[in-house]
Coordinates of C-alpha atoms in Angstrom, one line a residue:
Chain A
X191 CA -1.4 31.3 2.6
X192 CA -4.8 29.7 2.8
X193 CA -5.6 26.5 0.9
X194 CA -9.0 27.9 -0.1
X195 CA -10.3 31.5 0.4
X196 CA -12.9 34.0 -0.8
X197 CA -11.9 37.3 -2.4
X198 CA -13.6 39.8 -4.8
X199 CA -16.6 37.5 -5.3
X200 CA -14.6 34.5 -6.4
X201 CA -12.9 31.4 -4.8
X202 CA -9.1 31.3 -4.7
X203 CA -7.5 28.0 -4.0
X204 CA -4.1 26.3 -4.2
X205 CA -3.8 24.0 -7.2
X206 CA -2.9 20.9 -5.4
X207 CA -2.2 18.6 -8.3
X208 CA 1.0 20.6 -9.1
X209 CA 2.5 20.4 -5.6
X210 CA 5.2 20.1 -4.5
X211 CA 6.8 21.1 -7.8
X212 CA 4.8 24.3 -8.3
X213 CA 2.8 26.4 -5.9
X214 CA 0.1 28.2 -7.9
X215 CA -3.5 29.3 -7.2
X216 CA -6.7 28.8 -9.1
X217 CA -9.2 31.6 -9.5
X218 CA -12.6 30.1 -9.6
X219 CA -15.5 32.1 -11.1
X220 CA -18.1 29.5 -11.8
X221 CA -19.5 26.4 -10.1
X222 CA -18.4 24.4 -13.2
X223 CA -14.8 25.4 -12.6
X224 CA -15.2 24.5 -8.9
X225 CA -16.7 21.1 -9.8
X226 CA -13.8 20.5 -12.2
X227 CA -11.2 21.4 -9.5
X228 CA -12.9 19.1 -7.0
X229 CA -13.2 16.2 -9.4
X230 CA -9.5 16.2 -10.3
X231 CA -8.5 16.8 -6.7
X232 CA -7.0 20.3 -7.2
X233 CA -9.2 21.0 -4.2
X234 CA -9.4 18.0 -1.8
X235 CA -9.6 17.0 1.8
X236 CA -12.9 16.7 3.7
X237 CA -12.8 20.0 5.6
X238 CA -11.7 21.9 2.5
X239 CA -14.5 20.3 0.6
X240 CA -16.9 21.5 3.2
X241 CA -15.7 25.0 2.8
X242 CA -15.7 24.6 -1.0
X243 CA -19.3 23.5 -0.9
X244 CA -20.3 26.6 1.2
X245 CA -18.3 29.0 -1.0
X246 CA -19.6 27.4 -4.2
X247 CA -23.2 28.1 -3.2
X248 CA -22.2 31.7 -2.4
X249 CA -20.5 31.9 -5.8
X250 CA -23.6 30.7 -7.5
X251 CA -25.7 33.3 -5.7
X252 CA -23.3 36.1 -6.5
X253 CA -23.4 35.1 -10.2
X254 CA -27.2 35.0 -10.1
X255 CA -27.9 31.6 -11.7
X256 CA -30.3 28.9 -10.5
X257 CA -28.7 28.6 -7.1
X258 CA -30.5 25.4 -6.1
X259 CA -29.7 23.6 -9.3
X260 CA -26.0 24.6 -9.1
X261 CA -25.9 23.6 -5.5
X262 CA -27.2 20.1 -6.3
X263 CA -24.6 19.6 -9.0
X264 CA -21.9 20.8 -6.7
X265 CA -23.1 18.5 -3.9
X266 CA -22.7 15.5 -6.2
X267 CA -19.1 16.3 -7.3
X268 CA -17.7 13.7 -5.0
X269 CA -19.9 11.2 -3.1
X270 CA -17.9 10.0 0.0
X271 CA -16.9 13.0 2.1
X272 CA -20.0 14.2 3.9
X273 CA -18.5 17.7 4.4
X274 CA -19.1 18.8 0.8
X275 CA -22.9 18.2 1.1
X276 CA -22.8 19.7 4.6
X277 CA -21.2 22.9 3.3
X278 CA -23.6 23.1 0.4
X279 CA -26.7 22.5 2.6
X280 CA -25.7 25.0 5.2
X281 CA -25.5 27.9 2.8
X282 CA -28.5 26.8 0.8
X283 CA -30.6 26.9 3.9
X284 CA -30.2 30.7 4.1
X285 CA -31.0 31.2 0.4
X286 CA -34.2 33.0 1.1
X287 CA -32.2 35.6 3.1
X288 CA -30.5 36.8 -0.1
X289 CA -27.1 36.9 -1.6
X290 CA -25.3 38.9 1.1
X291 CA -26.5 36.5 3.8
X292 CA -25.3 33.5 1.8
X293 CA -21.8 35.0 1.3
X294 CA -21.6 36.0 4.9
X295 CA -22.4 32.5 6.1
X296 CA -20.0 30.9 3.6
X297 CA -17.2 33.2 4.9
X298 CA -18.1 32.4 8.4
X299 CA -17.8 28.7 7.7
X300 CA -14.4 29.4 6.2
X301 CA -13.2 31.3 9.2
X302 CA -14.7 28.7 11.5
X303 CA -12.7 25.9 9.9
X304 CA -9.4 27.6 11.0
X305 CA -10.5 28.0 14.6
X306 CA -12.1 24.6 14.8
X307 CA -9.0 22.9 13.5
X308 CA -6.7 24.7 16.0
X309 CA -9.0 23.6 18.8
X310 CA -8.9 20.1 17.4
X311 CA -5.2 20.1 17.2
X312 CA -4.6 21.3 20.7
X313 CA -7.2 18.9 22.1
X314 CA -5.6 16.0 20.2
X315 CA -2.1 16.8 21.4
X316 CA -3.3 17.2 25.0
X317 CA -5.1 13.8 24.9
X318 CA -2.1 12.1 23.5
X319 CA 0.4 13.6 25.9
X320 CA -1.8 12.5 28.8
X321 CA -1.3 8.9 27.5
X322 CA 2.2 8.8 25.8
X323 CA 5.5 10.1 26.9
X324 CA 7.0 12.5 24.3
X325 CA 8.7 12.6 21.9
X326 CA 5.7 11.0 20.1
X327 CA 6.5 9.3 16.9
X328 CA 3.6 9.3 14.5
X329 CA 2.4 7.3 11.5
X330 CA 0.0 9.1 9.2
X331 CA -1.6 8.5 5.8
X332 CA -2.7 10.7 2.9
X333 CA -2.9 14.4 3.7
X334 CA -5.0 15.7 6.5
X335 CA -3.0 18.9 6.8
X336 CA -3.5 22.5 6.0
X337 CA -4.0 21.5 2.4
X338 CA -7.0 19.5 3.3
X339 CA -8.6 22.4 5.2
X340 CA -8.4 26.2 5.0
X341 CA -5.3 26.2 7.1
X342 CA -3.7 24.3 10.1
X343 CA -5.0 20.8 9.4
X344 CA -6.7 18.0 11.3
X345 CA -4.4 15.0 11.7
X346 CA -1.5 17.2 10.9
X347 CA -3.0 19.8 13.2
X348 CA -2.5 17.4 16.0
X349 CA 1.1 16.8 14.8
X350 CA 1.7 20.6 14.6
X351 CA 0.4 21.0 18.1
X352 CA 2.7 18.3 19.3
X353 CA 5.6 19.9 17.5
X354 CA 4.9 23.3 19.0
X355 CA 4.8 21.7 22.4
X356 CA 8.2 20.2 21.8
X357 CA 6.8 16.7 22.1
X358 CA 6.9 15.5 18.5
X359 CA 9.3 12.8 17.5
X360 CA 9.5 11.5 13.9
X361 CA 6.6 11.4 11.4
X362 CA 6.2 8.4 9.0
X363 CA 4.1 9.4 6.0
X364 CA 2.5 6.8 3.6
X365 CA 3.1 7.9 0.0
X366 CA -0.7 7.3 -0.6
X367 CA -1.2 5.8 -4.0
X368 CA -2.4 6.4 -6.5
X369 CA -2.2 10.2 -6.3
X370 CA 0.6 10.4 -3.7
X371 CA -1.0 12.9 -1.4
X372 CA 1.3 11.8 1.3
X373 CA 4.6 11.9 -0.6
X374 CA 3.6 15.2 -2.4
X375 CA 1.5 17.1 0.0
X376 CA 2.1 15.9 3.6
X377 CA 5.8 15.7 3.1
X378 CA 5.8 19.2 1.7
X379 CA 3.8 20.6 4.6
X380 CA 6.1 18.8 7.2
X381 CA 9.2 20.1 5.5
X382 CA 7.8 23.7 5.7
X383 CA 7.1 23.2 9.4
X384 CA 10.6 21.8 10.0
X385 CA 9.3 18.4 11.1
X386 CA 11.5 15.4 10.8
X387 CA 9.8 12.9 8.5
X388 CA 10.2 9.9 6.3
X389 CA 8.1 8.6 3.4
X390 CA 7.2 4.9 3.1
X391 CA 5.2 3.0 0.5
X392 CA 1.7 2.5 1.7
X393 CA 2.2 -1.2 2.3
X394 CA 5.2 -0.5 4.6
X395 CA 3.1 1.5 7.1
X396 CA 2.0 -1.6 9.0
X397 CA 5.6 -2.7 9.2
X398 CA 6.6 0.7 10.6
X399 CA 4.0 0.1 13.3
X400 CA 5.1 -3.5 13.9
X401 CA 8.7 -2.5 14.3
X402 CA 7.8 0.0 17.1
X403 CA 8.8 3.0 15.1
X404 CA 5.5 4.7 15.6
X405 CA 3.8 5.4 18.9
X406 CA 0.4 6.4 17.4
X407 CA -1.4 6.4 14.1
X408 CA -3.2 9.7 13.4
X409 CA -5.4 10.1 10.4
X410 CA -8.2 12.3 9.2
X411 CA -11.6 11.2 8.0
X412 CA -14.0 11.8 5.1
X413 CA -17.1 10.6 6.9
X414 CA -17.7 9.2 10.4
X415 CA -20.8 7.1 10.7
X416 CA -23.1 7.2 13.8
X417 CA -21.7 3.9 15.1
X418 CA -18.1 5.2 14.9
X419 CA -17.0 3.5 11.7
X420 CA -14.5 5.8 9.9
X421 CA -14.4 6.3 6.1
X422 CA -11.0 7.7 5.1
X423 CA -8.5 7.5 2.2
X424 CA -7.9 4.0 0.9
X425 CA -5.1 2.5 3.0
X426 CA -6.3 3.7 6.4
X427 CA -7.8 0.4 7.4
X428 CA -4.5 -1.6 7.2
X429 CA -2.9 0.9 9.6
X430 CA -5.8 0.4 12.0
X431 CA -5.3 -3.3 11.8
X432 CA -1.6 -2.9 12.4
X433 CA -2.1 -0.5 15.3
X434 CA -4.5 -2.9 17.0
X435 CA -2.1 -5.7 16.7
X436 CA 0.8 -3.6 18.0
X437 CA -1.3 -2.2 20.8
X438 CA -0.8 1.5 19.9
X439 CA -3.6 4.1 19.7
X440 CA -5.3 4.6 16.3
X441 CA -6.6 8.2 16.4
X442 CA -8.9 9.9 14.0
X443 CA -8.9 13.7 13.9
X444 CA -11.8 15.4 12.1
X445 CA -14.1 18.4 12.6
X446 CA -17.7 17.7 13.8
X447 CA -18.8 18.4 10.2
X448 CA -17.3 15.0 9.2
X449 CA -19.6 13.2 11.7
X450 CA -22.7 12.0 9.8
X451 CA -25.3 10.8 12.3
X452 CA -27.7 10.1 9.3
X453 CA -25.4 7.3 8.3
X454 CA -25.6 4.3 10.6
X455 CA -22.5 2.4 9.7
X456 CA -19.5 2.5 7.3
X457 CA -21.2 -0.1 5.1
X458 CA -23.9 2.6 4.3
X459 CA -21.4 5.0 2.9
X460 CA -21.0 5.3 -0.9
X461 CA -17.3 4.6 -1.6
X462 CA -16.1 6.6 -4.6
X463 CA -14.5 4.4 -7.3
X464 CA -12.1 6.6 -9.4
X465 CA -10.6 6.1 -12.8
X466 CA -8.2 3.2 -13.4
X467 CA -6.1 5.7 -15.2
X468 CA -5.0 7.1 -11.8
X469 CA -3.5 3.6 -11.0
X470 CA -1.9 3.5 -14.5
X471 CA -3.2 0.2 -15.7
X472 CA -6.5 -0.4 -17.6
X473 CA -7.9 -3.1 -15.4
X474 CA -7.5 -1.4 -12.0
X475 CA -10.3 -1.2 -9.4
X476 CA -9.6 2.2 -7.8
X477 CA -11.5 2.5 -4.6
X478 CA -10.7 6.0 -3.2
X479 CA -11.6 5.2 0.4
X480 CA -11.9 2.4 2.9
X481 CA -13.9 1.7 6.0
X482 CA -12.2 1.3 9.4
X483 CA -14.6 -0.5 11.8
X484 CA -15.3 1.4 15.0
X485 CA -13.7 -1.3 17.2
X486 CA -10.3 -0.5 15.7
X487 CA -10.6 3.2 16.5
X488 CA -9.1 4.2 19.8
X489 CA -10.4 7.8 19.7
X490 CA -12.1 10.2 17.5
X491 CA -11.0 13.8 18.2
X492 CA -13.1 16.6 16.9
X493 CA -13.2 20.4 17.5
X494 CA -15.8 19.7 20.3
X495 CA -15.0 16.4 21.9
X496 CA -13.0 13.2 22.2
X497 CA -15.1 10.0 21.7
X498 CA -13.8 6.6 22.4
X499 CA -15.3 3.2 22.2
X500 CA -18.9 4.3 21.7
X501 CA -21.3 5.6 19.1
X502 CA -21.3 9.3 18.3
X503 CA -25.0 10.0 18.3
Chain B
X224 CA 10.1 -19.8 -22.3
X225 CA 11.9 -20.1 -19.0
X226 CA 12.6 -17.2 -16.7
X227 CA 16.2 -18.4 -16.2
X228 CA 18.1 -21.1 -18.0
X229 CA 21.5 -22.5 -18.8
X230 CA 22.8 -22.7 -22.4
X231 CA 26.3 -22.8 -24.0
X232 CA 28.0 -22.2 -20.8
X233 CA 26.1 -19.0 -19.9
X234 CA 23.0 -18.0 -18.1
X235 CA 20.0 -16.8 -20.1
X236 CA 17.3 -14.9 -18.2
X237 CA 14.3 -12.7 -19.0
X238 CA 15.1 -9.0 -18.3
X239 CA 12.2 -8.4 -15.9
X240 CA 12.7 -4.6 -15.5
X241 CA 11.4 -4.1 -19.0
X242 CA 8.2 -6.1 -18.7
X243 CA 5.4 -5.9 -19.6
X244 CA 6.4 -3.4 -22.4
X245 CA 9.3 -5.5 -23.7
X246 CA 10.1 -9.2 -23.5
X247 CA 13.9 -9.5 -24.0
X248 CA 16.6 -11.8 -22.5
X249 CA 19.9 -11.2 -20.9
X250 CA 22.9 -13.3 -21.7
X251 CA 25.1 -13.5 -18.7
X252 CA 28.7 -14.5 -19.0
X253 CA 30.2 -13.4 -15.7
X254 CA 29.3 -13.4 -12.0
X255 CA 29.6 -9.6 -12.0
X256 CA 26.8 -9.4 -14.7
X257 CA 24.7 -11.8 -12.7
X258 CA 25.2 -9.8 -9.5
X259 CA 24.2 -6.6 -11.4
X260 CA 21.1 -8.3 -12.8
X261 CA 20.1 -9.6 -9.3
X262 CA 20.7 -6.2 -7.7
X263 CA 18.5 -4.3 -10.1
X264 CA 15.8 -7.0 -10.0
X265 CA 16.2 -8.0 -13.6
X266 CA 16.3 -11.5 -12.1
X267 CA 14.2 -11.7 -8.9
X268 CA 11.9 -14.0 -6.9
X269 CA 13.1 -16.4 -4.3
X270 CA 13.1 -19.6 -6.2
X271 CA 14.7 -18.0 -9.3
X272 CA 17.3 -16.5 -7.0
X273 CA 18.1 -20.0 -5.8
X274 CA 18.6 -21.2 -9.3
X275 CA 20.6 -18.1 -10.1
X276 CA 22.9 -18.8 -7.2
X277 CA 23.4 -22.4 -8.4
X278 CA 24.0 -21.4 -12.0
X279 CA 26.2 -18.5 -11.0
X280 CA 28.6 -20.8 -9.1
X281 CA 28.6 -23.1 -12.2
X282 CA 29.4 -20.1 -14.4
X283 CA 32.3 -19.1 -12.2
X284 CA 33.6 -22.7 -12.4
X285 CA 33.3 -22.8 -16.2
X286 CA 35.1 -19.5 -16.5
X287 CA 37.9 -20.7 -14.2
X288 CA 38.2 -17.9 -11.7
X289 CA 38.4 -18.1 -7.9
X290 CA 35.1 -20.0 -7.6
X291 CA 34.9 -19.7 -3.8
X292 CA 35.5 -15.9 -3.8
X293 CA 33.0 -15.4 -6.7
X294 CA 30.4 -17.5 -4.8
X295 CA 30.7 -15.5 -1.7
X296 CA 30.2 -12.2 -3.6
X297 CA 27.2 -13.7 -5.4
X298 CA 25.8 -15.0 -2.1
X299 CA 25.7 -11.5 -0.7
X300 CA 24.0 -9.9 -3.7
X301 CA 20.7 -9.7 -1.8
X302 CA 20.4 -10.5 1.9
X303 CA 16.8 -11.5 2.6
X304 CA 15.8 -14.5 0.4
X305 CA 17.5 -17.5 1.7
X306 CA 17.3 -19.3 -1.6
X307 CA 20.2 -17.4 -3.2
X308 CA 22.6 -18.6 -0.5
X309 CA 21.0 -22.1 -0.6
X310 CA 21.7 -22.4 -4.4
X311 CA 25.2 -21.0 -4.0
X312 CA 26.1 -23.4 -1.2
X313 CA 24.7 -26.5 -2.8
X314 CA 26.9 -26.1 -5.9
X315 CA 29.9 -24.9 -3.9
X316 CA 29.6 -28.1 -1.9
X317 CA 30.6 -30.2 -4.9
X318 CA 33.4 -27.9 -6.0
X319 CA 36.0 -30.6 -5.3
X320 CA 34.3 -32.9 -7.8
X321 CA 35.2 -30.5 -10.7
X322 CA 33.5 -28.2 -13.1
X323 CA 31.3 -30.8 -14.9
X324 CA 29.9 -32.0 -11.6
X325 CA 29.1 -28.4 -10.6
X326 CA 27.4 -27.6 -13.9
X327 CA 25.4 -30.9 -13.7
X328 CA 24.2 -30.1 -10.2
X329 CA 23.2 -26.5 -11.1
X330 CA 21.2 -27.8 -14.1
X331 CA 19.6 -30.4 -11.8
X332 CA 18.6 -27.7 -9.4
X333 CA 17.1 -25.8 -12.3
X334 CA 15.1 -28.7 -13.6
X335 CA 14.1 -29.6 -10.1
X336 CA 12.6 -26.1 -9.6
X337 CA 10.0 -26.8 -12.3
X338 CA 9.0 -30.1 -11.0
X339 CA 8.8 -28.9 -7.4
X340 CA 6.7 -25.9 -8.3
X341 CA 4.2 -28.1 -10.2
X342 CA 3.9 -30.4 -7.2
X343 CA 3.4 -27.4 -5.0
X344 CA 0.8 -25.9 -7.2
X345 CA -1.2 -29.1 -7.4
X346 CA -0.9 -29.7 -3.6
X347 CA -2.0 -26.1 -2.9
X348 CA -5.1 -26.3 -5.2
X349 CA -6.1 -29.6 -3.7
X350 CA -5.7 -28.3 -0.2
X351 CA -7.8 -25.3 -1.0
X352 CA -10.6 -27.2 -2.8
X353 CA -11.0 -29.5 0.2
X354 CA -11.8 -26.4 2.2
X355 CA -13.4 -23.9 -0.2
X356 CA -16.1 -24.3 -2.8
X357 CA -15.0 -23.1 -6.2
X358 CA -14.8 -20.8 -8.0
X359 CA -12.1 -19.5 -5.6
X360 CA -11.4 -15.8 -5.7
X361 CA -7.8 -15.0 -4.8
X362 CA -5.9 -12.0 -3.5
X363 CA -2.2 -12.0 -4.2
X364 CA 0.8 -9.7 -3.8
X365 CA 3.9 -9.0 -5.8
X366 CA 4.9 -11.7 -8.3
X367 CA 5.3 -15.3 -7.1
X368 CA 4.7 -16.6 -10.6
X369 CA 6.7 -18.2 -13.4
X370 CA 8.8 -15.0 -13.5
X371 CA 9.9 -15.6 -9.9
X372 CA 10.9 -19.2 -10.6
X373 CA 12.2 -21.1 -13.7
X374 CA 8.7 -21.6 -14.8
X375 CA 5.2 -22.3 -13.4
X376 CA 5.3 -20.3 -10.2
X377 CA 4.6 -20.8 -6.5
X378 CA 1.6 -18.7 -5.4
X379 CA 0.6 -18.3 -9.0
X380 CA 1.4 -22.0 -9.5
X381 CA -1.5 -22.7 -7.1
X382 CA -3.6 -20.2 -9.0
X383 CA -2.7 -21.9 -12.3
X384 CA -3.6 -25.3 -10.9
X385 CA -7.0 -23.9 -9.7
X386 CA -7.5 -22.4 -13.2
X387 CA -6.7 -25.7 -14.9
X388 CA -9.1 -27.5 -12.6
X389 CA -11.8 -25.0 -13.6
X390 CA -12.1 -23.8 -10.0
X391 CA -10.6 -20.4 -10.2
X392 CA -12.7 -17.2 -9.9
X393 CA -11.2 -13.8 -10.0
X394 CA -7.7 -12.8 -9.0
X395 CA -6.9 -9.5 -7.3
X396 CA -3.4 -8.3 -7.7
X397 CA -1.7 -5.7 -5.6
X398 CA 0.4 -3.3 -7.8
X399 CA 3.3 -3.8 -5.4
X400 CA 5.1 -0.5 -4.9
X401 CA 7.7 0.7 -5.5
X402 CA 8.7 -1.5 -8.4
X403 CA 5.2 -2.7 -9.4
X404 CA 5.9 -6.4 -9.7
X405 CA 2.2 -7.0 -9.3
X406 CA 1.0 -4.5 -11.9
X407 CA 3.8 -5.3 -14.3
X408 CA 4.6 -9.0 -13.9
X409 CA 1.7 -10.8 -12.3
X410 CA -0.9 -9.0 -14.4
X411 CA 1.1 -9.9 -17.5
X412 CA 1.4 -13.6 -16.5
X413 CA -2.3 -13.8 -15.7
X414 CA -3.2 -12.2 -19.0
X415 CA -1.1 -14.8 -20.8
X416 CA -2.9 -17.5 -18.9
X417 CA -6.3 -16.0 -19.7
X418 CA -7.1 -15.5 -16.0
X419 CA -9.6 -12.8 -15.1
X420 CA -7.9 -10.3 -12.9
X421 CA -7.9 -6.8 -11.5
X422 CA -5.1 -4.6 -10.2
X423 CA -5.5 -2.6 -7.0
X424 CA -3.2 -0.3 -5.2
X425 CA -1.4 -2.1 -2.3
X426 CA -3.4 -0.3 0.4
X427 CA -6.6 -1.5 -1.2
X428 CA -5.8 -5.2 -0.8
X429 CA -7.1 -5.3 2.8
X430 CA -10.4 -3.7 1.6
X431 CA -10.8 -6.2 -1.2
X432 CA -10.6 -8.8 1.6
X433 CA -12.9 -6.9 4.0
X434 CA -15.5 -6.6 1.2
X435 CA -15.6 -10.4 0.7
X436 CA -14.2 -10.2 -2.8
X437 CA -11.4 -12.7 -2.1
X438 CA -11.8 -16.1 -0.6
X439 CA -8.2 -16.7 0.1
X440 CA -4.9 -14.8 0.1
X441 CA -2.0 -16.7 -1.6
X442 CA 1.5 -15.3 -1.6
X443 CA 5.0 -16.6 -2.0
X444 CA 7.9 -16.2 0.5
X445 CA 11.5 -15.1 0.5
X446 CA 12.4 -16.8 3.8
X447 CA 10.4 -18.9 6.2
X448 CA 11.8 -19.1 9.7
X449 CA 11.8 -22.2 11.8
X450 CA 8.9 -20.9 13.9
X451 CA 6.8 -20.4 10.8
X452 CA 7.2 -16.6 10.5
X453 CA 7.1 -15.6 6.9
X454 CA 9.3 -13.0 5.3
X455 CA 8.0 -11.8 1.9
X456 CA 7.6 -8.7 -0.2
X457 CA 6.7 -5.5 1.7
X458 CA 2.9 -5.4 1.9
X459 CA 2.3 -9.1 2.7
X460 CA 1.8 -8.4 6.4
X461 CA -1.2 -6.1 5.9
X462 CA -2.9 -8.8 3.8
X463 CA -2.4 -11.3 6.6
X464 CA -3.9 -9.0 9.2
X465 CA -6.9 -8.4 6.9
X466 CA -7.3 -12.1 6.2
X467 CA -7.3 -12.9 9.9
X468 CA -9.9 -10.2 10.5
X469 CA -12.1 -11.5 7.7
X470 CA -11.7 -15.1 8.7
X471 CA -10.3 -16.3 5.3
X472 CA -7.2 -18.4 4.8
X473 CA -3.8 -16.8 4.4
X474 CA -1.7 -19.3 2.4
X475 CA 2.0 -19.2 1.7
X476 CA 3.3 -21.2 -1.2
X477 CA 7.0 -21.7 -1.4
X478 CA 9.5 -24.5 -2.1
X479 CA 11.3 -26.2 0.7
X480 CA 14.5 -24.3 -0.2
X481 CA 12.7 -21.2 1.2
X482 CA 12.4 -22.8 4.6
X483 CA 15.4 -21.7 6.8
X484 CA 15.6 -23.8 9.9
X485 CA 18.8 -22.0 10.9
X486 CA 16.7 -18.9 11.5
X487 CA 14.5 -19.1 14.6
X488 CA 12.1 -16.3 13.9
X489 CA 11.3 -13.5 11.4
X490 CA 13.0 -11.0 13.7
X491 CA 16.3 -12.7 13.0
X492 CA 16.1 -12.1 9.2
X493 CA 18.0 -9.3 7.7
X494 CA 15.4 -7.1 5.9
X495 CA 16.9 -5.5 2.8
X496 CA 16.5 -1.7 2.7
X497 CA 16.7 -0.6 -0.9
X498 CA 17.3 2.9 -2.4
X499 CA 14.9 5.7 -1.7
X500 CA 15.2 6.4 -5.5
X501 CA 12.9 3.5 -6.1
X502 CA 10.1 5.3 -4.1
X503 CA 10.9 8.5 -6.0
X504 CA 11.5 10.8 -3.0
X505 CA 14.8 11.5 -1.3
X506 CA 13.7 10.9 2.3
X507 CA 12.0 7.5 1.8
X508 CA 12.7 4.4 4.0
X509 CA 12.4 1.6 1.5
X510 CA 12.1 -1.8 3.3
X511 CA 11.9 -4.4 0.6
X512 CA 10.2 -7.1 2.8
X513 CA 8.1 -7.5 5.9
X514 CA 7.5 -10.2 8.4
X515 CA 4.2 -12.0 8.8
X516 CA 4.0 -13.6 12.3
X517 CA 3.3 -17.4 12.2
X518 CA 0.0 -17.1 14.0
X519 CA -1.4 -15.2 11.0
X520 CA -0.4 -17.9 8.5
X521 CA -3.1 -20.5 7.9
X522 CA -0.9 -22.8 5.9
X523 CA 2.5 -23.1 4.4
X524 CA 2.4 -25.2 1.2
X525 CA 5.7 -26.5 -0.1
X526 CA 6.7 -29.1 -2.7
X527 CA 6.8 -31.7 0.0
X528 CA 4.2 -30.8 2.7
X529 CA 1.5 -28.6 4.0
X530 CA 2.3 -27.1 7.4
X531 CA -0.3 -25.3 9.5
X532 CA -0.1 -23.9 13.0
X533 CA 3.2 -25.3 14.1
X534 CA 7.0 -24.8 13.7
X535 CA 8.6 -26.2 10.5
X536 CA 11.6 -27.9 12.1

């Protein structure tokens, strides 16, 4: 089952806020419904947002509204992950070729996501196994799995490839407050794959690393700046600090569509601040993402390349 | 109102698991009740545990049971904070002087905690204001406030002293998963004191520091090893890593009773692993504490001294 798909002129997506208790799908007929689903994280994850952006513009075209205006609203649904704007812009660029061309391109982007993530996963596993003896124990954060993409996953795509190669040890999953994407989504995916895993509170991830329980940190990304700074779910930065201190690799797995050469550094990225209600107290400051400086990143693995220690441009 | 007190031959303590919703007290008549209260964190915080250990032995003496056996059970109620054993051992050492002497010493330890924490708070504020221009913005973790002591607090004692000196800026409080001592207890204390504060998820603390919002990290401790390694609530270590990276001081505020010269390094401390049920998923690994290596600690401030950059013995 795909996390997000296109069928009969509508978008079908897994309702991620109800997992792991309930596996249901949303049928999305309008851009408004799509923006709502993205805003409340029923659809989430940078690669999936890229596909949602592409499919959303196709949906607007099929429904015959003001495609450009709808696209601009959709593009602004969440500010940090560059993929959403990337998906919107790609399909909007063929608007003058008509509705069929827009739908065809959106579906191509969707299919491409699967293939690219598989490539990324295999490349990541190969890169790691050239450097680490298996079984490789992994610390991850949030959900950069199939649920963050169309299927397969980015960071968890690497984990899956290690698992399929018989070279995966144990996976430590940060619960990922406030919305628990690690405890709810990543743990669910790993259980389905039969991967041994343990959930820890976010603040324990650095201790897992300091105690030598993890051989590598593997995370996804919402935006990678030209200088190699990585913007990802809040809580990524402390893992990078801990990995550097422990001398283990800190690896970012993301498709090329996450690389934003138009953004010079992490400091230039708008970090979404979400509602204090998610944290559960009125006076909370709820940054959704943090910035990991490039010097703490051992390697960025995409569907096309492995970059380490230098700018991406 | 004191967090823990002695009256009419029993221990009276604030029931901390119900805060901030409900402020009620426990009346504790037996060591079993005390062990239960400590185990479920109704009474918690290293200095308060020291006082609880002392009062618990006095309670056993008043009730006329096998004081030594009760003391040993109480001493083992939680393994990591050295203060509990310290309080038990101090009162047990005067067992041959009779019940009245034991009660008198336990009450002296209780009164002493208040005075020592005030001294510590004033010393900490003075030390900081010699190094930082006010108003000083603080990042803290868990609860090292009045609720972790008899009254006044250790890390929050420094914050209070800064506040009373008119030199406190904003306080950032980690929520402190899984039991939310920051969001529940520290935020409640700061609100009562009229201190401006904001709660963040634990994994955002390092970002608060990286963004320059905090000028100093101030935390308490459950045990300080002879080499200066600090054992404190899980999530302390990532703040120390972030403070070092940002070049701001990482300050530990704790009474001398937290210093354990019999323990060489943090690696020698038994780290309590609590129930996965606290995290809310069955396959959680729930370390209650972490170890911050001495080289990341700018200063340890006690009721008697300020130690920086060298062993405590």
